[in-house]
């Protein structure tokens, strides 16, 4: 499943990335949303949706069964405080079709995908769009304020699936703010720019891949989650590295990471959200 999610993420990255731009994708979010759509689909549509994570050999189990099991494993334990990861799936159904909604679909969405359902009037699209955006903003601590841009829903809309992911955790080994300083950062196709850069000398999980890339791991507090950093081989552009990347390149080497003394420099960065179409 991890390899399949990696393949989906790399595919999304290749499709949505524009020359010279930074791109962030969440295959976990996309798979969760499409899993909810598949839950209400039949025949060829359900089969094709299953191919998002599966070649068909296991009859779409990765999307229909393995993904819900992963979401259950990621769900914070009852009573746990300050969980670093929050996920929220929600189904928005037009009130004109609620009589046709299968009770089994609603119950399975709640049990398997942790998705609650909300009845809304898409006949008034703009107020309903604002309602959905406000809900997602609340679920993400106001970090995603407009998941649906103007014009994304209309009076003909009957069904919307939203997925919100919020992750925030301190490093297992914090960086000393006193050591942060401006340093040159290479920008593809442009001159280096000066950016605030965190610095430390420490041991990190490190591996040189046969293809020349370097993979390193920076754990977060509690070590349940970690940031994986993949650096292209010298002389290889980021675009070429992404095109050659496969999900297995991110999952199979994890067991081979070895502690390595490292002079670590990481530029400070901020993630902001925008919308990209999944149509191909």
C-alpha positions as a Markdown table, in Angstrom:
| # | Residue | x | y | z |
|---|---|---|---|---|
| 1 | Unk | 0.0 | 0.0 | 0.0 |
| 2 | Unk | 2.8 | 2.4 | 0.9 |
| 3 | Unk | 4.4 | 1.8 | -2.5 |
| 4 | Unk | 1.1 | 2.3 | -4.3 |
| 5 | Unk | 0.6 | 5.6 | -2.5 |
| 6 | Unk | 4.1 | 6.6 | -3.4 |
| 7 | Unk | 3.4 | 5.8 | -7.1 |
| 8 | Unk | 0.2 | 7.9 | -6.9 |
| 9 | Unk | 2.1 | 10.8 | -5.3 |
| 10 | Unk | 4.8 | 10.7 | -7.9 |
| 11 | Unk | 2.2 | 10.6 | -10.7 |
| 12 | Unk | 0.3 | 13.5 | -9.2 |
| 13 | Unk | 3.5 | 15.5 | -8.8 |
| 14 | Unk | 4.5 | 14.9 | -12.4 |
| 15 | Unk | 1.1 | 15.9 | -13.7 |
| 16 | Unk | 0.5 | 19.0 | -11.6 |
| 17 | Unk | 4.1 | 20.4 | -11.3 |
| 18 | Unk | 4.8 | 23.3 | -13.6 |
| 19 | Unk | 8.2 | 24.3 | -14.8 |
| 20 | Unk | 10.1 | 26.2 | -12.1 |
| 21 | Unk | 7.3 | 26.0 | -9.6 |
| 22 | Unk | 7.0 | 24.3 | -6.2 |
| 23 | Unk | 4.3 | 21.7 | -5.8 |
| 24 | Unk | 2.8 | 19.8 | -2.9 |
| 25 | Unk | 0.6 | 16.8 | -3.3 |
| 26 | Unk | -1.1 | 14.4 | -0.8 |
| 27 | Unk | -1.7 | 10.9 | -2.2 |
| 28 | Unk | -3.3 | 10.0 | 1.1 |
| 29 | Unk | -5.9 | 12.6 | 0.7 |
| 30 | Unk | -6.6 | 11.8 | -2.9 |
| 31 | Unk | -6.9 | 8.1 | -2.2 |
| 32 | Unk | -9.2 | 8.7 | 0.7 |
| 33 | Unk | -11.5 | 10.9 | -1.4 |
| 34 | Unk | -11.6 | 8.5 | -4.3 |
| 35 | Unk | -12.2 | 5.6 | -2.0 |
| 36 | Unk | -15.4 | 7.3 | -0.8 |
| 37 | Unk | -16.4 | 7.8 | -4.5 |
| 38 | Unk | -15.7 | 4.1 | -5.2 |
| 39 | Unk | -17.9 | 3.1 | -2.3 |
| 40 | Unk | -20.9 | 4.5 | -4.2 |
| 41 | Unk | -19.9 | 3.2 | -7.6 |
| 42 | Unk | -20.5 | 0.0 | -9.4 |
| 43 | Unk | -19.3 | -1.9 | -12.5 |
| 44 | Unk | -16.5 | -0.5 | -14.7 |
| 45 | Unk | -16.5 | 2.8 | -12.7 |
| 46 | Unk | -15.7 | 1.1 | -9.4 |
| 47 | Unk | -13.1 | -1.1 | -11.1 |
| 48 | Unk | -11.3 | 1.8 | -12.7 |
| 49 | Unk | -11.3 | 3.7 | -9.4 |
| 50 | Unk | -9.7 | 0.7 | -7.8 |
| 51 | Unk | -6.8 | 1.0 | -10.3 |
| 52 | Unk | -5.8 | 4.2 | -8.7 |
| 53 | Unk | -3.9 | 2.1 | -6.2 |
| 54 | Unk | -4.1 | -1.3 | -7.7 |
| 55 | Unk | -3.3 | -3.0 | -11.0 |
| 56 | Unk | -6.3 | -5.2 | -10.5 |
| 57 | Unk | -4.4 | -8.3 | -9.3 |
| 58 | Unk | -6.0 | -8.1 | -5.8 |
| 59 | Unk | -9.3 | -6.8 | -7.1 |
| 60 | Unk | -9.0 | -3.3 | -5.7 |
| 61 | Unk | -8.4 | -4.3 | -2.2 |
| 62 | Unk | -5.8 | -1.6 | -1.7 |
| 63 | Unk | -8.4 | 1.1 | -2.1 |
| 64 | Unk | -11.4 | -0.6 | -0.7 |
| 65 | Unk | -9.9 | -2.5 | 2.3 |
| 66 | Unk | -6.2 | -1.5 | 2.8 |
| 67 | Unk | -6.8 | 2.2 | 2.7 |
| 68 | Unk | -9.6 | 2.1 | 5.4 |
| 69 | Unk | -7.3 | 0.0 | 7.5 |
| 70 | Unk | -4.5 | 2.6 | 7.2 |
| 71 | Unk | -6.9 | 5.4 | 8.2 |
| 72 | Unk | -8.0 | 3.4 | 11.2 |
| 73 | Unk | -4.3 | 2.9 | 12.2 |
| 74 | Unk | -3.6 | 6.6 | 11.8 |
| 75 | Unk | -6.7 | 7.6 | 13.9 |
| 76 | Unk | -5.6 | 9.0 | 17.3 |
| 77 | Unk | -6.4 | 6.8 | 20.3 |
| 78 | Unk | -9.4 | 7.8 | 22.3 |
| 79 | Unk | -8.4 | 10.3 | 25.0 |
| 80 | Unk | -5.1 | 11.0 | 23.3 |
| 81 | Unk | -4.1 | 14.6 | 23.5 |
| 82 | Unk | -2.2 | 16.7 | 20.9 |
| 83 | Unk | -2.1 | 14.1 | 18.1 |
| 84 | Unk | 0.2 | 15.5 | 15.4 |
| 85 | Unk | -2.0 | 14.2 | 12.6 |
| 86 | Unk | -5.7 | 15.1 | 12.1 |
| 87 | Unk | -7.7 | 13.8 | 9.2 |
| 88 | Unk | -11.3 | 14.6 | 8.4 |
| 89 | Unk | -13.4 | 13.1 | 5.6 |
| 90 | Unk | -16.8 | 14.5 | 4.8 |
| 91 | Unk | -19.6 | 13.9 | 2.3 |
| 92 | Unk | -21.8 | 16.7 | 1.2 |
| 93 | Unk | -25.0 | 15.6 | -0.4 |
| 94 | Unk | -27.6 | 17.7 | -2.1 |
| 95 | Unk | -30.9 | 17.6 | -0.2 |
| 96 | Unk | -32.8 | 17.0 | -3.5 |
| 97 | Unk | -31.3 | 13.5 | -3.7 |
| 98 | Unk | -31.0 | 12.4 | 0.0 |
| 99 | Unk | -34.1 | 10.2 | -0.4 |
| 100 | Unk | -32.1 | 8.1 | -2.9 |
| 101 | Unk | -29.0 | 7.8 | -0.7 |
| 102 | Unk | -28.4 | 4.2 | 0.3 |
| 103 | Unk | -28.4 | 3.8 | 4.1 |
| 104 | Unk | -25.7 | 1.1 | 3.6 |
| 105 | Unk | -23.5 | 3.6 | 1.8 |
| 106 | Unk | -23.9 | 6.2 | 4.6 |
| 107 | Unk | -23.2 | 3.6 | 7.3 |
| 108 | Unk | -20.2 | 2.2 | 5.5 |
| 109 | Unk | -18.7 | 5.6 | 4.8 |
| 110 | Unk | -19.0 | 6.4 | 8.5 |
| 111 | Unk | -17.6 | 3.1 | 9.7 |
| 112 | Unk | -14.9 | 2.3 | 7.1 |
| 113 | Unk | -13.8 | 5.8 | 6.0 |
| 114 | Unk | -14.6 | 7.8 | 9.1 |
| 115 | Unk | -16.6 | 10.2 | 6.9 |
| 116 | Unk | -19.7 | 11.9 | 8.2 |
| 117 | Unk | -22.4 | 13.2 | 5.9 |
| 118 | Unk | -23.9 | 16.6 | 5.6 |
| 119 | Unk | -27.0 | 17.5 | 3.7 |
| 120 | Unk | -26.7 | 20.9 | 1.9 |
| 121 | Unk | -28.7 | 22.8 | -0.7 |
| 122 | Unk | -26.6 | 23.0 | -3.9 |
| 123 | Unk | -29.5 | 24.8 | -5.5 |
| 124 | Unk | -27.9 | 27.8 | -3.9 |
| 125 | Unk | -24.3 | 27.0 | -4.8 |
| 126 | Unk | -22.4 | 30.0 | -3.5 |
| 127 | Unk | -23.7 | 29.9 | 0.1 |
| 128 | Unk | -23.2 | 26.1 | 0.1 |
| 129 | Unk | -19.6 | 26.5 | -1.2 |
| 130 | Unk | -18.9 | 29.0 | 1.6 |
| 131 | Unk | -20.3 | 26.5 | 4.1 |
| 132 | Unk | -18.0 | 23.8 | 2.9 |
| 133 | Unk | -15.0 | 26.1 | 2.9 |
| 134 | Unk | -15.8 | 27.3 | 6.4 |
| 135 | Unk | -16.1 | 23.7 | 7.6 |
| 136 | Unk | -12.7 | 22.7 | 6.1 |
| 137 | Unk | -11.1 | 25.8 | 7.5 |
| 138 | Unk | -12.3 | 24.9 | 11.0 |
| 139 | Unk | -11.1 | 21.3 | 10.6 |
| 140 | Unk | -7.6 | 22.5 | 9.6 |
| 141 | Unk | -7.1 | 25.2 | 12.1 |
| 142 | Unk | -7.8 | 27.9 | 9.5 |
| 143 | Unk | -4.9 | 26.7 | 7.4 |
| 144 | Unk | -7.1 | 25.7 | 4.4 |
| 145 | Unk | -9.6 | 28.5 | 4.0 |
| 146 | Unk | -10.8 | 27.9 | 0.4 |
| 147 | Unk | -10.7 | 24.3 | -0.7 |
| 148 | Unk | -13.5 | 25.1 | -3.2 |
| 149 | Unk | -12.7 | 28.2 | -5.4 |
| 150 | Unk | -15.5 | 30.3 | -7.0 |
| 151 | Unk | -17.3 | 28.4 | -9.7 |
| 152 | Unk | -16.3 | 24.9 | -8.5 |
| 153 | Unk | -19.9 | 24.0 | -7.6 |
| 154 | Unk | -23.1 | 24.8 | -9.4 |
| 155 | Unk | -26.8 | 24.3 | -9.1 |
| 156 | Unk | -26.3 | 21.0 | -10.9 |
| 157 | Unk | -23.9 | 19.6 | -8.2 |
| 158 | Unk | -25.3 | 16.7 | -6.3 |
| 159 | Unk | -22.3 | 15.3 | -4.4 |
| 160 | Unk | -19.0 | 16.6 | -3.0 |
| 161 | Unk | -16.3 | 14.8 | -1.1 |
| 162 | Unk | -13.8 | 16.7 | 1.0 |
| 163 | Unk | -10.7 | 15.5 | 2.8 |
| 164 | Unk | -8.7 | 17.7 | 5.2 |
| 165 | Unk | -5.3 | 16.7 | 6.6 |
| 166 | Unk | -3.5 | 18.7 | 9.3 |
| 167 | Unk | -0.1 | 17.7 | 10.6 |
| 168 | Unk | 2.0 | 19.6 | 13.1 |
| 169 | Unk | 4.8 | 18.2 | 15.3 |
| 170 | Unk | 8.1 | 19.4 | 16.7 |
| 171 | Unk | 11.3 | 17.7 | 15.6 |
| 172 | Unk | 12.6 | 14.9 | 17.7 |
| 173 | Unk | 15.8 | 16.8 | 17.7 |
| 174 | Unk | 15.0 | 20.6 | 17.4 |
| 175 | Unk | 17.2 | 22.9 | 15.4 |
| 176 | Unk | 19.0 | 25.7 | 17.4 |
| 177 | Unk | 17.5 | 28.9 | 16.2 |
| 178 | Unk | 20.8 | 30.7 | 16.9 |
| 179 | Unk | 22.4 | 28.7 | 14.1 |
| 180 | Unk | 19.9 | 29.7 | 11.5 |
| 181 | Unk | 21.4 | 32.0 | 8.9 |
| 182 | Unk | 21.0 | 33.1 | 5.3 |
| 183 | Unk | 22.7 | 30.8 | 2.8 |
| 184 | Unk | 22.6 | 30.1 | -0.9 |
| 185 | Unk | 19.8 | 27.8 | -2.2 |
| 186 | Unk | 20.1 | 26.5 | -5.7 |
| 187 | Unk | 17.0 | 27.2 | -7.8 |
| 188 | Unk | 16.6 | 25.2 | -11.0 |
| 189 | Unk | 17.2 | 27.3 | -14.1 |
| 190 | Unk | 18.0 | 30.4 | -12.1 |
| 191 | Unk | 20.7 | 32.0 | -10.0 |
| 192 | Unk | 21.0 | 30.8 | -6.3 |
| 193 | Unk | 18.9 | 32.8 | -3.8 |
| 194 | Unk | 19.7 | 33.6 | -0.2 |
| 195 | Unk | 17.2 | 32.0 | 2.2 |
| 196 | Unk | 17.1 | 31.4 | 6.0 |
| 197 | Unk | 18.7 | 28.0 | 6.5 |
| 198 | Unk | 18.6 | 25.8 | 9.6 |
| 199 | Unk | 21.9 | 24.2 | 10.4 |
| 200 | Unk | 23.1 | 21.4 | 12.7 |
| 201 | Unk | 25.7 | 18.6 | 13.0 |
| 202 | Unk | 23.9 | 15.4 | 13.9 |
| 203 | Unk | 23.3 | 11.8 | 13.1 |
| 204 | Unk | 20.5 | 11.2 | 10.6 |
| 205 | Unk | 19.1 | 8.1 | 8.8 |
| 206 | Unk | 21.0 | 8.2 | 5.5 |
| 207 | Unk | 21.3 | 6.2 | 2.3 |
| 208 | Unk | 22.9 | 6.6 | -1.1 |
| 209 | Unk | 20.7 | 5.0 | -3.7 |
| 210 | Unk | 22.1 | 3.1 | -6.6 |
| 211 | Unk | 20.6 | 5.7 | -9.0 |
| 212 | Unk | 22.7 | 8.4 | -7.3 |
| 213 | Unk | 20.0 | 10.1 | -5.2 |
| 214 | Unk | 20.5 | 10.6 | -1.4 |
| 215 | Unk | 17.7 | 9.7 | 1.0 |
| 216 | Unk | 17.7 | 10.9 | 4.6 |
| 217 | Unk | 15.2 | 10.8 | 7.4 |
| 218 | Unk | 14.4 | 13.4 | 10.0 |
| 219 | Unk | 12.0 | 12.1 | 12.7 |
| 220 | Unk | 9.4 | 14.2 | 14.5 |
| 221 | Unk | 8.8 | 14.0 | 18.3 |
| 222 | Unk | 7.7 | 10.6 | 19.3 |
| 223 | Unk | 9.3 | 9.1 | 16.2 |
| 224 | Unk | 5.9 | 7.8 | 14.9 |
| 225 | Unk | 6.3 | 10.2 | 11.9 |
| 226 | Unk | 9.3 | 11.4 | 10.0 |
| 227 | Unk | 10.2 | 13.7 | 7.1 |
| 228 | Unk | 11.9 | 11.9 | 4.2 |
| 229 | Unk | 14.2 | 14.1 | 2.1 |
| 230 | Unk | 15.2 | 12.8 | -1.4 |
| 231 | Unk | 18.0 | 14.8 | -3.0 |
| 232 | Unk | 18.7 | 14.3 | -6.8 |
| 233 | Unk | 22.1 | 13.1 | -7.9 |
| 234 | Unk | 24.6 | 15.7 | -8.8 |
| 235 | Unk | 24.0 | 17.0 | -12.3 |
| 236 | Unk | 20.4 | 15.7 | -12.3 |
| 237 | Unk | 17.5 | 18.3 | -12.5 |
| 238 | Unk | 14.7 | 18.0 | -10.1 |
| 239 | Unk | 12.2 | 17.5 | -12.9 |
| 240 | Unk | 14.2 | 14.6 | -14.3 |
| 241 | Unk | 14.5 | 13.1 | -10.9 |
| 242 | Unk | 10.8 | 13.2 | -10.4 |
| 243 | Unk | 10.1 | 11.7 | -13.8 |
| 244 | Unk | 12.4 | 8.7 | -13.0 |
| 245 | Unk | 11.0 | 8.3 | -9.4 |
| 246 | Unk | 8.7 | 5.4 | -8.4 |
| 247 | Unk | 6.9 | 4.7 | -5.2 |
| 248 | Unk | 9.2 | 1.8 | -4.4 |
| 249 | Unk | 12.2 | 4.2 | -4.4 |
| 250 | Unk | 10.6 | 5.8 | -1.3 |
| 251 | Unk | 9.5 | 2.7 | 0.5 |
| 252 | Unk | 11.9 | -0.1 | -0.2 |
| 253 | Unk | 15.1 | 1.7 | 1.1 |
| 254 | Unk | 13.6 | 2.6 | 4.4 |
| 255 | Unk | 14.9 | -0.5 | 6.2 |
| 256 | Unk | 18.4 | 0.2 | 4.9 |
| 257 | Unk | 18.8 | 3.7 | 6.3 |
| 258 | Unk | 21.8 | 3.9 | 8.6 |
| 259 | Unk | 22.8 | 6.6 | 11.2 |
| 260 | Unk | 25.3 | 8.9 | 9.6 |
| 261 | Unk | 27.1 | 11.9 | 10.9 |
| 262 | Unk | 26.0 | 14.8 | 8.8 |
| 263 | Unk | 26.4 | 18.5 | 8.4 |
| 264 | Unk | 22.7 | 19.2 | 7.9 |
| 265 | Unk | 21.4 | 22.4 | 6.2 |
| 266 | Unk | 17.7 | 22.7 | 5.5 |
| 267 | Unk | 16.1 | 25.9 | 4.1 |
| 268 | Unk | 13.1 | 27.2 | 6.1 |
| 269 | Unk | 9.9 | 26.9 | 4.0 |
| 270 | Unk | 6.2 | 27.5 | 4.3 |
| 271 | Unk | 3.4 | 25.4 | 2.7 |
| 272 | Unk | 0.4 | 27.2 | 1.4 |
| 273 | Unk | -2.6 | 25.6 | -0.3 |
| 274 | Unk | -4.1 | 26.0 | -3.8 |
| 275 | Unk | -6.3 | 23.9 | -6.0 |
| 276 | Unk | -5.2 | 21.7 | -9.0 |
| 277 | Unk | -7.4 | 19.5 | -11.2 |
| 278 | Unk | -7.0 | 15.8 | -11.1 |
| 279 | Unk | -8.3 | 15.5 | -14.7 |
| 280 | Unk | -5.8 | 14.0 | -17.1 |
